[in-house]
Short mmCIF file of C-alpha atoms in Angstrom, two decimals:
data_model
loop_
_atom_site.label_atom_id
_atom_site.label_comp_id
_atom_site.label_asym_id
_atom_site.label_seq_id
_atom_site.Cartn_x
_atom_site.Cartn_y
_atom_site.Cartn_z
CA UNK A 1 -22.59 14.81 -10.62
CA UNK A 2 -19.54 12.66 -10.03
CA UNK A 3 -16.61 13.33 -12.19
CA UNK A 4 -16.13 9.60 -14.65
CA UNK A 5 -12.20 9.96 -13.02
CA UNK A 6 -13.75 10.11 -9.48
CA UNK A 7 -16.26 6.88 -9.87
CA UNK A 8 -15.64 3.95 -7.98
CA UNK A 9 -15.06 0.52 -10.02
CA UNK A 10 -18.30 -0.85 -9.06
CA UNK A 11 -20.50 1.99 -10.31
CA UNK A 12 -18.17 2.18 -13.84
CA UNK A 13 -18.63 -1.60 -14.31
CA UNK A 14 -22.65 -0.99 -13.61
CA UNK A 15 -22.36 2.00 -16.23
CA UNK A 16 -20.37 -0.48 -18.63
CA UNK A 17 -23.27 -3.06 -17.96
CA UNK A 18 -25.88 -0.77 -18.88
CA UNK A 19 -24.18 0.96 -21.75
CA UNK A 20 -24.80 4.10 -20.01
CA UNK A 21 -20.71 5.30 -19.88
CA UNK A 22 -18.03 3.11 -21.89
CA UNK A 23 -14.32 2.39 -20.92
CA UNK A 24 -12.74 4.76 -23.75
CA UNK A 25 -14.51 7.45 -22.28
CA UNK A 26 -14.01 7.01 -18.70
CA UNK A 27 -10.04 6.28 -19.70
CA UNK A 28 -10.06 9.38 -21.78
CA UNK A 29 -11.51 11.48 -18.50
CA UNK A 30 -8.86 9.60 -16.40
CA UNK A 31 -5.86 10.51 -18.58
CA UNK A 32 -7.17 13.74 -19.29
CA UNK A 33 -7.28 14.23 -14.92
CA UNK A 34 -3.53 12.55 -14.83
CA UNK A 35 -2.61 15.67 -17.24
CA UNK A 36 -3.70 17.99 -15.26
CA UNK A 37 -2.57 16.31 -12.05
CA UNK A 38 0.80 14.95 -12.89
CA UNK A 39 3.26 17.96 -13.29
CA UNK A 40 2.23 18.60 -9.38
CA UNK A 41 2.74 15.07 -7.61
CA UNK A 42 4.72 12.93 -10.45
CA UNK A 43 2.99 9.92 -9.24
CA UNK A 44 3.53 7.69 -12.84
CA UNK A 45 6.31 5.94 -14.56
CA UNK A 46 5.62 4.55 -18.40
CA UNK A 47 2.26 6.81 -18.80
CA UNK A 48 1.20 5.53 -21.96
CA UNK A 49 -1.81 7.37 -22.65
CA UNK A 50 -2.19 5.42 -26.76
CA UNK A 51 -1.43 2.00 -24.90
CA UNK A 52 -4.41 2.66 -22.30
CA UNK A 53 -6.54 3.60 -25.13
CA UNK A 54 -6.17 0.69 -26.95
CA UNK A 55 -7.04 -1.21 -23.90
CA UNK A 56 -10.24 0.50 -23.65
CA UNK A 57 -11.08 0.06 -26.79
CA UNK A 58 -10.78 -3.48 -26.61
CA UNK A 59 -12.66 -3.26 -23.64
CA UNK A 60 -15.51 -1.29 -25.12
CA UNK A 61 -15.74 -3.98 -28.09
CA UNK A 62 -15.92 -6.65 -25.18
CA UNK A 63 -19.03 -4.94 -23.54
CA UNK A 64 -20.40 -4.23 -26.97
CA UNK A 65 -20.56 -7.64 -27.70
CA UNK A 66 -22.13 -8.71 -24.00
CA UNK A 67 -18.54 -10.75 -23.58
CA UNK A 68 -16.85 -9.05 -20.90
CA UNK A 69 -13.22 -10.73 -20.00
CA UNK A 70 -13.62 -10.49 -16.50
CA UNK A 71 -14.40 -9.17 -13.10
CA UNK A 72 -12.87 -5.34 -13.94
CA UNK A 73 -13.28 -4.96 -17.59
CA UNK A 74 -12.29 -1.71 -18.50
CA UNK A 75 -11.37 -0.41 -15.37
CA UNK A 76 -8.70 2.04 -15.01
CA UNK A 77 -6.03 0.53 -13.05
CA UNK A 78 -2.18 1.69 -11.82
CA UNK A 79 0.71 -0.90 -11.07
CA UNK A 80 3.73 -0.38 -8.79
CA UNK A 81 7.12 0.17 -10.67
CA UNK A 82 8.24 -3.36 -8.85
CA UNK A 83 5.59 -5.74 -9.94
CA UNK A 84 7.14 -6.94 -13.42
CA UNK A 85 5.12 -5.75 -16.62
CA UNK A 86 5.88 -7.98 -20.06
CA UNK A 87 8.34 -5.94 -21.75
CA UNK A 88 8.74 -3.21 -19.67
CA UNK A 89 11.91 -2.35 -17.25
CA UNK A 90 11.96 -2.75 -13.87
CA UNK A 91 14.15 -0.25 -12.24
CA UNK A 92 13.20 -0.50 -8.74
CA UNK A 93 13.29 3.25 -8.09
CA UNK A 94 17.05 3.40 -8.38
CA UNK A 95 19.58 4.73 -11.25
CA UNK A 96 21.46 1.86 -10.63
CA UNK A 97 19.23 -1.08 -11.81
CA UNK A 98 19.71 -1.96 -15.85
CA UNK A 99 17.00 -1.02 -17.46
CA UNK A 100 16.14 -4.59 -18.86
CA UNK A 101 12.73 -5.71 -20.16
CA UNK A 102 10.41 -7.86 -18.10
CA UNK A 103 10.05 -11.52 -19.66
CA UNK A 104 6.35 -11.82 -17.98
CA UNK A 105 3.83 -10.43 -15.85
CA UNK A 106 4.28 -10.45 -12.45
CA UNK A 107 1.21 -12.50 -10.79
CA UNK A 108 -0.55 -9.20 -9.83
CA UNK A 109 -0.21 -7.94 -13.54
CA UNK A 110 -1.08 -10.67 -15.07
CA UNK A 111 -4.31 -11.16 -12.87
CA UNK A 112 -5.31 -7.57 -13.89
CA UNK A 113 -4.88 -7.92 -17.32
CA UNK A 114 -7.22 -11.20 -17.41
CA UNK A 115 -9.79 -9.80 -15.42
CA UNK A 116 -9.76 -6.78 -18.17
CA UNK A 117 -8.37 -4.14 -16.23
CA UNK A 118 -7.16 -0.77 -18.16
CA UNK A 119 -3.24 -0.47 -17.20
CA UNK A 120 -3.45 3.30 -17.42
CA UNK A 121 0.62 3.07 -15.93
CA UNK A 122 2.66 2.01 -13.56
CA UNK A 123 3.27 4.05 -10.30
CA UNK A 124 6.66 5.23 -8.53
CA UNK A 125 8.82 4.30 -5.97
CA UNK A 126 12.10 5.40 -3.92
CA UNK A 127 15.59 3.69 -4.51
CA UNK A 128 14.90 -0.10 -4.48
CA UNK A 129 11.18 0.52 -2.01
CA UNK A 130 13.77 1.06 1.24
CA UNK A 131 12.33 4.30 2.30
CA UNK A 132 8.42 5.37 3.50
CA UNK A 133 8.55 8.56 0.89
CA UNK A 134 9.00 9.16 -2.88
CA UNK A 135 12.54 9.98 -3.19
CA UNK A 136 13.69 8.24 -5.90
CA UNK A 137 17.49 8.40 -8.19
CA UNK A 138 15.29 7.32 -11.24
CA UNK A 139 11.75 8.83 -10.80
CA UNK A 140 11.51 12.74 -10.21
CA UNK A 141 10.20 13.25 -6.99
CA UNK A 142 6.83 12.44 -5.86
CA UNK A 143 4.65 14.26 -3.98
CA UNK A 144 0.90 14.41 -1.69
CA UNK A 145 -1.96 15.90 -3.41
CA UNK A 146 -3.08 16.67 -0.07
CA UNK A 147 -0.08 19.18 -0.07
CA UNK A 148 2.64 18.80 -2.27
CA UNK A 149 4.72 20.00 -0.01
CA UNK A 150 4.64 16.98 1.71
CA UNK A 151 5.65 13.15 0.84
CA UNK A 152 2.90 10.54 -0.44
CA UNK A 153 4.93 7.87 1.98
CA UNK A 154 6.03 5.14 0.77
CA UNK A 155 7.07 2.65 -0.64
CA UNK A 156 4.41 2.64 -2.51
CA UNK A 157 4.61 6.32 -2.64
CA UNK A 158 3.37 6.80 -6.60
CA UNK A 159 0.13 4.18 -5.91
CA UNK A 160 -0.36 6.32 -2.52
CA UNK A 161 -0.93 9.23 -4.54
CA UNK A 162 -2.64 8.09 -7.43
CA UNK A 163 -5.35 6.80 -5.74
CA UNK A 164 -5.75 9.61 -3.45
CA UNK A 165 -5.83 12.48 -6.79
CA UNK A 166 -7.98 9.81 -9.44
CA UNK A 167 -5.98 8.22 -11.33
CA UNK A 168 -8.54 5.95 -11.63
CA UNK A 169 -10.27 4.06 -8.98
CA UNK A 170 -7.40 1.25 -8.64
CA UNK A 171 -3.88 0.62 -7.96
CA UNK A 172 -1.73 -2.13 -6.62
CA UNK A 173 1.44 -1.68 -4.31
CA UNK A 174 3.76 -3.66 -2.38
CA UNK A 175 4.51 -4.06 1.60
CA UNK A 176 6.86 -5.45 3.75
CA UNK A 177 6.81 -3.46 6.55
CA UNK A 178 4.59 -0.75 5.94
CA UNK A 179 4.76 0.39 2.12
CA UNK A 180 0.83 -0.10 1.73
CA UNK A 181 -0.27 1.20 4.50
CA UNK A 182 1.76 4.73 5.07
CA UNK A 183 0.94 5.92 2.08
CA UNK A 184 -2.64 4.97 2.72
CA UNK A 185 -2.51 6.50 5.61
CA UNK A 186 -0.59 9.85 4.34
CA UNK A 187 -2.67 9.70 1.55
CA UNK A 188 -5.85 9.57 3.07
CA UNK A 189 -7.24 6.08 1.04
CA UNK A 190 -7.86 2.63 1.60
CA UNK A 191 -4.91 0.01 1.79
CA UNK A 192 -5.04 -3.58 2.78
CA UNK A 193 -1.98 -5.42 3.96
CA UNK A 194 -3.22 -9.05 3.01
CA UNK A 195 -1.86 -12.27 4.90
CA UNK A 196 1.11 -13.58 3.79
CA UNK A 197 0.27 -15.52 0.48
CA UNK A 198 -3.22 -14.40 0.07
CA UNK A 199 -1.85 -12.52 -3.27
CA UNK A 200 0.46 -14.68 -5.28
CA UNK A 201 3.88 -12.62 -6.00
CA UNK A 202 6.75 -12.97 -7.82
CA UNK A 203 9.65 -12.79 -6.45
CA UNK A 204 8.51 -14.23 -3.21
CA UNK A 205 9.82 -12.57 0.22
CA UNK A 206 9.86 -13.33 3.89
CA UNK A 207 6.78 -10.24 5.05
CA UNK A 208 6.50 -9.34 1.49
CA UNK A 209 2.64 -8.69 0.38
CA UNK A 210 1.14 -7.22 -2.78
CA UNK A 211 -2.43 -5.76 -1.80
CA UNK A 212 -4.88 -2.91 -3.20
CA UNK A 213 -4.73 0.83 -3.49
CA UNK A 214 -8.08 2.44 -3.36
CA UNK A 215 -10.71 4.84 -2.24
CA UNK A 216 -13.23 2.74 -0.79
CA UNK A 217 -13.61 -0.82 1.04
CA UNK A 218 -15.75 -1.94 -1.82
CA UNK A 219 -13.25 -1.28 -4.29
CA UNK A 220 -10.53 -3.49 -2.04
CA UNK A 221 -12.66 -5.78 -2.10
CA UNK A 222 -13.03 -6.33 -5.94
CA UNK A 223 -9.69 -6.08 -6.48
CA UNK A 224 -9.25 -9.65 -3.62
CA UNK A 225 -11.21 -11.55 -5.80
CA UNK A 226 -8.68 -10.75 -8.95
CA UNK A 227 -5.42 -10.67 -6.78
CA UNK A 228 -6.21 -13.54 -4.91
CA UNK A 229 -5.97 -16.15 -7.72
CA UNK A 230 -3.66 -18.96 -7.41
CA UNK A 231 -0.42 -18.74 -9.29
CA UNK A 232 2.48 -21.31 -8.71
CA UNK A 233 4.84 -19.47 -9.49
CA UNK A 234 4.67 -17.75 -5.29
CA UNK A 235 6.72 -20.78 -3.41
CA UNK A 236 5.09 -18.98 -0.59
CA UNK A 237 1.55 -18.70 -1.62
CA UNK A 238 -1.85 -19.42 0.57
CA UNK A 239 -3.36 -22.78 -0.91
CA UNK A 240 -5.90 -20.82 -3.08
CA UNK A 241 -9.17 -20.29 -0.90
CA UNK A 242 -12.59 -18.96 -2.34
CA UNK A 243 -13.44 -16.34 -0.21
CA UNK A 244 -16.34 -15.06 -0.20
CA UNK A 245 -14.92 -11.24 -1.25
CA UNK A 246 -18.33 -9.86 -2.18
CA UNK A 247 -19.70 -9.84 1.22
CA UNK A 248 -17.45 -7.40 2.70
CA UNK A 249 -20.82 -5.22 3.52
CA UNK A 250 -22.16 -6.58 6.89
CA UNK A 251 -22.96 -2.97 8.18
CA UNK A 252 -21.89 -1.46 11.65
CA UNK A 253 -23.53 -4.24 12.96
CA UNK A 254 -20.58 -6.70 12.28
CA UNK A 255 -18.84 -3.99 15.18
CA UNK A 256 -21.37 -5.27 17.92
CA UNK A 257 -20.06 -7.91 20.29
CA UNK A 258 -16.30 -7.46 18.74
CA UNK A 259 -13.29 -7.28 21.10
CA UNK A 260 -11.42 -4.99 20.07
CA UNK A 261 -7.73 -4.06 21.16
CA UNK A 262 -6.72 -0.18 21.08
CA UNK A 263 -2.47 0.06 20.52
CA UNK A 264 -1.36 3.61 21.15
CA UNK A 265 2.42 2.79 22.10
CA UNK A 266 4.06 0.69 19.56
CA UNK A 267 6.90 0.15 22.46
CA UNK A 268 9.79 1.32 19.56
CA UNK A 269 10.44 4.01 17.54
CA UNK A 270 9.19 7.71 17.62
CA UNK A 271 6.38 8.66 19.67
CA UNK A 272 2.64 9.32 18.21
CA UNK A 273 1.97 12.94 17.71
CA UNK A 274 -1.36 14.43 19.73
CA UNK A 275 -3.28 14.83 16.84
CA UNK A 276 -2.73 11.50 15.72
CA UNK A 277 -3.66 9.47 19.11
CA UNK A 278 -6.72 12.13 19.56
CA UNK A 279 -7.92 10.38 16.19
CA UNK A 280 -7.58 6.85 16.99
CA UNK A 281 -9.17 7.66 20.02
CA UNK A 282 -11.94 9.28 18.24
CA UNK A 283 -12.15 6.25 16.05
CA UNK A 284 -12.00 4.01 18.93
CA UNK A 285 -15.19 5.72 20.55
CA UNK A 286 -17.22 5.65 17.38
CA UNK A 287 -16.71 1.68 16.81
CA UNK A 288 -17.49 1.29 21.11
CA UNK A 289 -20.96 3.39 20.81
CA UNK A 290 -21.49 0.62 17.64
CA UNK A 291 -21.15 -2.56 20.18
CA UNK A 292 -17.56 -2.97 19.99
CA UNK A 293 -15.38 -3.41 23.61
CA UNK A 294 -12.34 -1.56 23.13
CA UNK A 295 -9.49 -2.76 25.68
CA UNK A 296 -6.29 -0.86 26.07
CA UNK A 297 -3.58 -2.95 25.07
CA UNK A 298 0.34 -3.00 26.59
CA UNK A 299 3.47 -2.39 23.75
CA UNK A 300 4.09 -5.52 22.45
CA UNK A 301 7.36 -4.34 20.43
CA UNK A 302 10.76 -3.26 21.45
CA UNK A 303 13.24 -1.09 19.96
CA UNK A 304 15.71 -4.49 19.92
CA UNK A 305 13.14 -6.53 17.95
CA UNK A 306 12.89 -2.95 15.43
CA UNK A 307 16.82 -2.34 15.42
CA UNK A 308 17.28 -5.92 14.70
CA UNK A 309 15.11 -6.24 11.83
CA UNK A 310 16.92 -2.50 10.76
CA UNK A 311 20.48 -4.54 10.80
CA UNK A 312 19.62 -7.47 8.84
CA UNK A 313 17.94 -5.52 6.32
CA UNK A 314 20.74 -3.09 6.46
CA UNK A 315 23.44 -6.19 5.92
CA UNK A 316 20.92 -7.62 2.89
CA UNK A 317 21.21 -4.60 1.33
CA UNK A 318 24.95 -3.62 2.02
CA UNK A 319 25.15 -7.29 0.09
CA UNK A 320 23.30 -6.37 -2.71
CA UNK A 321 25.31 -2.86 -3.44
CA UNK A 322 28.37 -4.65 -2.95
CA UNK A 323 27.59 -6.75 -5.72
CA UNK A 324 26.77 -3.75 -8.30
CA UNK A 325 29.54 -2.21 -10.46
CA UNK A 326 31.19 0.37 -8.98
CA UNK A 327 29.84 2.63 -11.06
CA UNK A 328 25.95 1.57 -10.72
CA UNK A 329 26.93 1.95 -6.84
CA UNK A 330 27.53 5.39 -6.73
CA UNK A 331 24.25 5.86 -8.65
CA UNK A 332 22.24 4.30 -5.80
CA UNK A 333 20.53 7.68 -2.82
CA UNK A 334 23.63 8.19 -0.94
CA UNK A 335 20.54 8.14 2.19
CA UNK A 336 20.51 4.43 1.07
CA UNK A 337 24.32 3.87 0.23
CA UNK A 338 25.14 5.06 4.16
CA UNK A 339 22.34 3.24 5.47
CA UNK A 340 23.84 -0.22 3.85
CA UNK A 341 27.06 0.63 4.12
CA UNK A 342 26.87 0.83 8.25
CA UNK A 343 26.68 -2.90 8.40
CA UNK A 344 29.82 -3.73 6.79
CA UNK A 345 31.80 -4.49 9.73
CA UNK A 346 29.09 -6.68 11.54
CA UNK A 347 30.38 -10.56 12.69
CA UNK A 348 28.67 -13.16 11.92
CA UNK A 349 27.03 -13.58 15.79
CA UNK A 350 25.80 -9.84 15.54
CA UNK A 351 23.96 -10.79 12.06
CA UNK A 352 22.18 -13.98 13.70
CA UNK A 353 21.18 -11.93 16.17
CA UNK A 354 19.73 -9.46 14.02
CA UNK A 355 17.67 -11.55 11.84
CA UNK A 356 16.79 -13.71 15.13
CA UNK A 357 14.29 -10.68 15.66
CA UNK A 358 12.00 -11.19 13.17
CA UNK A 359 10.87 -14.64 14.73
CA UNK A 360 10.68 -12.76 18.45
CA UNK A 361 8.71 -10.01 16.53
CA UNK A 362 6.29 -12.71 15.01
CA UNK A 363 6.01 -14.49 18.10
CA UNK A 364 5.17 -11.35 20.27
CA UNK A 365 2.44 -10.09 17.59
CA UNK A 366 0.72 -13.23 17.32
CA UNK A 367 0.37 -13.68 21.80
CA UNK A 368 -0.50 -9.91 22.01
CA UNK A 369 -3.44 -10.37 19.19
CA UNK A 370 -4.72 -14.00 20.75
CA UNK A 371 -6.70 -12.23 23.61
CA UNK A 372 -8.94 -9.73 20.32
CA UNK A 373 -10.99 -10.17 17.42
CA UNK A 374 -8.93 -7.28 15.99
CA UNK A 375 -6.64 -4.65 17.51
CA UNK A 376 -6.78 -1.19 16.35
CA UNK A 377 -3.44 1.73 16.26
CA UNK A 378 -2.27 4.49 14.51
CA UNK A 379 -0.64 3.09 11.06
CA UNK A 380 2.10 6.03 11.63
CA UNK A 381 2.83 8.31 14.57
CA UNK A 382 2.93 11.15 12.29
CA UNK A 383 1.05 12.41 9.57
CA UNK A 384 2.72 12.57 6.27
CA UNK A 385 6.31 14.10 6.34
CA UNK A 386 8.76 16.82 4.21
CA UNK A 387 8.61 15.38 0.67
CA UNK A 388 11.91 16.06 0.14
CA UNK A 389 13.11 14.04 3.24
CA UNK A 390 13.46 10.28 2.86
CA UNK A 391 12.68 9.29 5.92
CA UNK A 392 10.87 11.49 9.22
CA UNK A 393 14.19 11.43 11.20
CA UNK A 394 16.12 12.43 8.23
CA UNK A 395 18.34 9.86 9.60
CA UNK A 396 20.04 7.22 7.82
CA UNK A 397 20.85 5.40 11.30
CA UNK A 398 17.47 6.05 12.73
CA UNK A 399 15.26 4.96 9.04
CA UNK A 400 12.46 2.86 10.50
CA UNK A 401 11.58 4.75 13.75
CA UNK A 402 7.69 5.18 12.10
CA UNK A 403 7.15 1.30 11.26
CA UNK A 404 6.63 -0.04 14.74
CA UNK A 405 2.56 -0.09 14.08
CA UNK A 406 3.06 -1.38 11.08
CA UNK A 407 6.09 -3.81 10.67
CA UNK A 408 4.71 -6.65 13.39
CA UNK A 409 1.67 -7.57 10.92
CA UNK A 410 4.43 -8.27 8.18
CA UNK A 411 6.18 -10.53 10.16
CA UNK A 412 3.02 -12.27 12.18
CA UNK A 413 1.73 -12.69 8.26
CA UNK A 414 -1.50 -11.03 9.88
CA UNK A 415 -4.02 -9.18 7.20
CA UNK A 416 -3.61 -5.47 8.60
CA UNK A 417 -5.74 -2.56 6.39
CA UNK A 418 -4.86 1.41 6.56
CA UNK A 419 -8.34 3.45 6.67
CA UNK A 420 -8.45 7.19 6.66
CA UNK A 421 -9.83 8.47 10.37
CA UNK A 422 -9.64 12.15 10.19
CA UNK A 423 -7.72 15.12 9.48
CA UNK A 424 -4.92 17.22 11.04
CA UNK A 425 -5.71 20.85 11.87
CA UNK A 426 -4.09 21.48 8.37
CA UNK A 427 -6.13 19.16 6.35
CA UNK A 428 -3.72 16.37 6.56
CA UNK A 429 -5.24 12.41 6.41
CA UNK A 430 -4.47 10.10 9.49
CA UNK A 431 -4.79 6.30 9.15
CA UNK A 432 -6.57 4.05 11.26
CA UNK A 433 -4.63 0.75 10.80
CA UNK A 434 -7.01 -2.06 11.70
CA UNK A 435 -5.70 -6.06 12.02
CA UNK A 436 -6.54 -9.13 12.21
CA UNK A 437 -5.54 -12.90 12.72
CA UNK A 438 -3.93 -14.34 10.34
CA UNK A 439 -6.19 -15.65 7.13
CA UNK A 440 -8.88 -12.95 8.43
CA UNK A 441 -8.59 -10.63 5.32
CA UNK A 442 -12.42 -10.59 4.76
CA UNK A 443 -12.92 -10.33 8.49
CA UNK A 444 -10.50 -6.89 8.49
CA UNK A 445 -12.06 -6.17 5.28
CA UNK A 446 -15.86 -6.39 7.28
CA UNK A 447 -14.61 -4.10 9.86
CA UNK A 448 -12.80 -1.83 7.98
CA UNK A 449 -16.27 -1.02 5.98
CA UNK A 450 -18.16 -0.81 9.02
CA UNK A 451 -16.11 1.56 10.29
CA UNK A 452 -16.37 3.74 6.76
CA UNK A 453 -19.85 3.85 7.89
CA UNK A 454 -19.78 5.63 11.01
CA UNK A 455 -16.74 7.42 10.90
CA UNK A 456 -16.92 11.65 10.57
CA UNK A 457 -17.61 12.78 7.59
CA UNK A 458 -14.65 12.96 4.91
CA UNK A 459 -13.45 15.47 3.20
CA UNK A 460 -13.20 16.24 -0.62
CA UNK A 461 -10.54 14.71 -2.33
CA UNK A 462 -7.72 17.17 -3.12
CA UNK A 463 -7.94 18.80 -6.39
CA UNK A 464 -5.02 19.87 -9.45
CA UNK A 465 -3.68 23.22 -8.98
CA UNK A 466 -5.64 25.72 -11.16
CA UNK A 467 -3.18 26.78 -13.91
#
């Protein structure tokens, strides 16, 4: 029998439906897993265990009555640290941020919260979401419940690995060049990387996307319908669109006739590790035998168009920290501090230049995808890292040499979605990341399911340390 922590969102709202299982006591199996969980990975930030309660309660009394509020009453739910919570700090993973209290909900909050979602807490992140692990100067350090020794990724590193121990069946993170996905991918879960806009945010941001943290396709899916509501306070936002997110299931037929393209260079950055191309090959082979053509695809990126993204958001943030207090600067990862810090003596030209980058990067994305219905890579040439490292080179002049699969989609405003496509010989999760053209999210959403379908079988999800 399924554990109520383990259950997916669309079984617990059947269960709610049917008065077989209520929310108070699938939040009270939840928080009593988090317990037991949490002293290992230190995945949450304001873990209010009365405040979920009370939720669910309310929840249950919804049911009860045959009035629920919306599409995930009384679902256990996380939120990344960044996404603004009424009355609750937003620190931004950093000691130096003031610890000031949110005026409002964030779009993505505030969508959960009227569709009746549980807010069991809100999840971690490093200093100020600039590095793919969980290395944070406010949050203790979070880890993988695949193997604690390791990193969840980042930045959504706390979301990451929530969804992968149960915390509840789903959680909401933020990407702009990968922070979804690597921890999906590291994690061994679901991620999707919507198109630019298709999730209302606040505060907007060129490649900046809030998307879904969860086990399963289906779940993803639920969550789109929520997320993607309109709210005008996104200056960026999609013109709302009513998707049709509930028929995500078209089977392993929706593979057959597909052109697929298979990326195994990203052209920049640090090269993929056997084990890792062996699995997207694997992958690659399973969706062919389904009807899929898979074509071999040339680098589209260069290590220019990665450094120059690198610079400018090197110069942004040497801005920002030359803005704090002194004081609140020295605070800040001294990873991050160097890292900004390089581009104070870059002219004017050199920052053009830089930022000039993320239009070549767009441009090159969008002409390499024309010729497929999707394209297919790696999300990360490694499997999850060192959890005490902050990034895989340990380098704070070399940071972003494992984002070249992942940072294009952010910039071409393409949906892109992290699924889990095996295992390293240690037990380790490696990500399939799967795109597609820009306003496609149901499309990558189709495929992604179709390939949960035929992929190997998966593994258990990791348990707590006994003791």
């Amino acid at each position: 029998m399924t554990a109520l922590h383990d259950l997916p969102a669309h079984d617990l709202l059947a269960a709610y439906r049917q008065r077989t299982l209520s929310p108070v006591e699938v939040t009270q199996a939840v928080l009593a897993h988090i317990e037991r969980w949490e002293p290992h990975i230190r995945a949450t930030y304001l873990l209010r265990p009365e405040m979920a309660l009370a939720q669910a309660r309310e929840s249950e009394a919804r049911w009860l009555r045959g009035e629920p509020k919306g599409a995930l009453d009384g679902v256990p739910s996380t939120i990344k640290e960044n996404i603004a919570t009424e009355g609750d700090p937003t620190p931004l993973g950093t000691a130096a941020v003031e610890l000031v209290p949110a005026a409002a909900d964030a779009p993505p909050a505030a969508r959960m919260r009227e569709a009746g979602a549980v807010i069991v807490a809100k999840t971690t992140m490093p200093d100020y979401g600039m590095l793919s692990s969980g290395l944070s100067t406010f949050h203790p350090l979070s880890r993988n419940p695949w193997d604690t020794r390791k990193g969840p990724g980042g930045s959504s590193a706390g979301g990451g690995a929530a969804a992968a121990a149960g915390y509840g069946p789903l959680h909401i993170g933020t990407d702009i060049g990968g922070s979804l996905r690597l921890p999906a991918s590291w994690c061994g879960i679901f991620s999707l990387k919507p198109s630019l806009g298709r999730i209302p945010i606040d505060p907007p941001y060129t490649g900046r996307a809030a998307g879904p943290m969860t086990r399963t396709v289906a779940d993803a899916a639920l969550m789109m319908q929520v997320l993607s509501q309109p709210d005008a306070r996104d200056s960026m936002s999609l013109p709302y669109q009513d998707i049709a997110w509930s028929q995500f299931n078209k089977g392993a037929e929706r593979l057959r006739g597909l052109r697929i393209g298979l990326l195994l260079d990203a052209g920049c950055g640090l090269p993929v590790e056997p084990e890792v191309k062996a699995a997207v090959e694997r992958a690659a082979k399973l969706m062919e035998a389904a009807g899929a053509t898979i074509v071999p695809m040339a680098p589209f990126m260069t290590q220019a168009m990665l450094n120059g993204m690198d610079h400018f958001w090197r110069m942004r943030s040497h801005i920002d920290l030359q803005a704090l207090p002194a004081a609140r600067r020295d605070k800040v990862l001294p990873y991050i501090r160097t890292w900004a810090d390089s581009a104070a003596g870059m002219s004017g030209t050199e920052v053009f230049n830089a930022s000039h980058q993320f239009h070549l990067t767009r441009v090159n994305t969008v002409k390499a995808c024309s010729a497929f219905d999707y394209v297919i890579s790696p999300v990360a040439p490694m499997p999850a890292f060192q959890a005490e490292l902050p990034s895989p080179t340990n380098d704070p002049l070399r940071p972003l040499e494992h984002i070249g699969f992942t940072v294009p989609f952010n910039m071409s405003e393409q949906p892109a979605a992290s699924v889990n496509c095996g295992y390293t010989t240690s037990g380790l999760p490696i990500g399939l990341q799967i795109a597609g053209a820009r306003f496609d999210d149901l499309g990558v959403l189709q495929v992604a399911h179709a390939f949960e379908l035929i992929r190997e079988p998966q593994r258990a999800w990791p348990q707590p340390p006994a003791g």
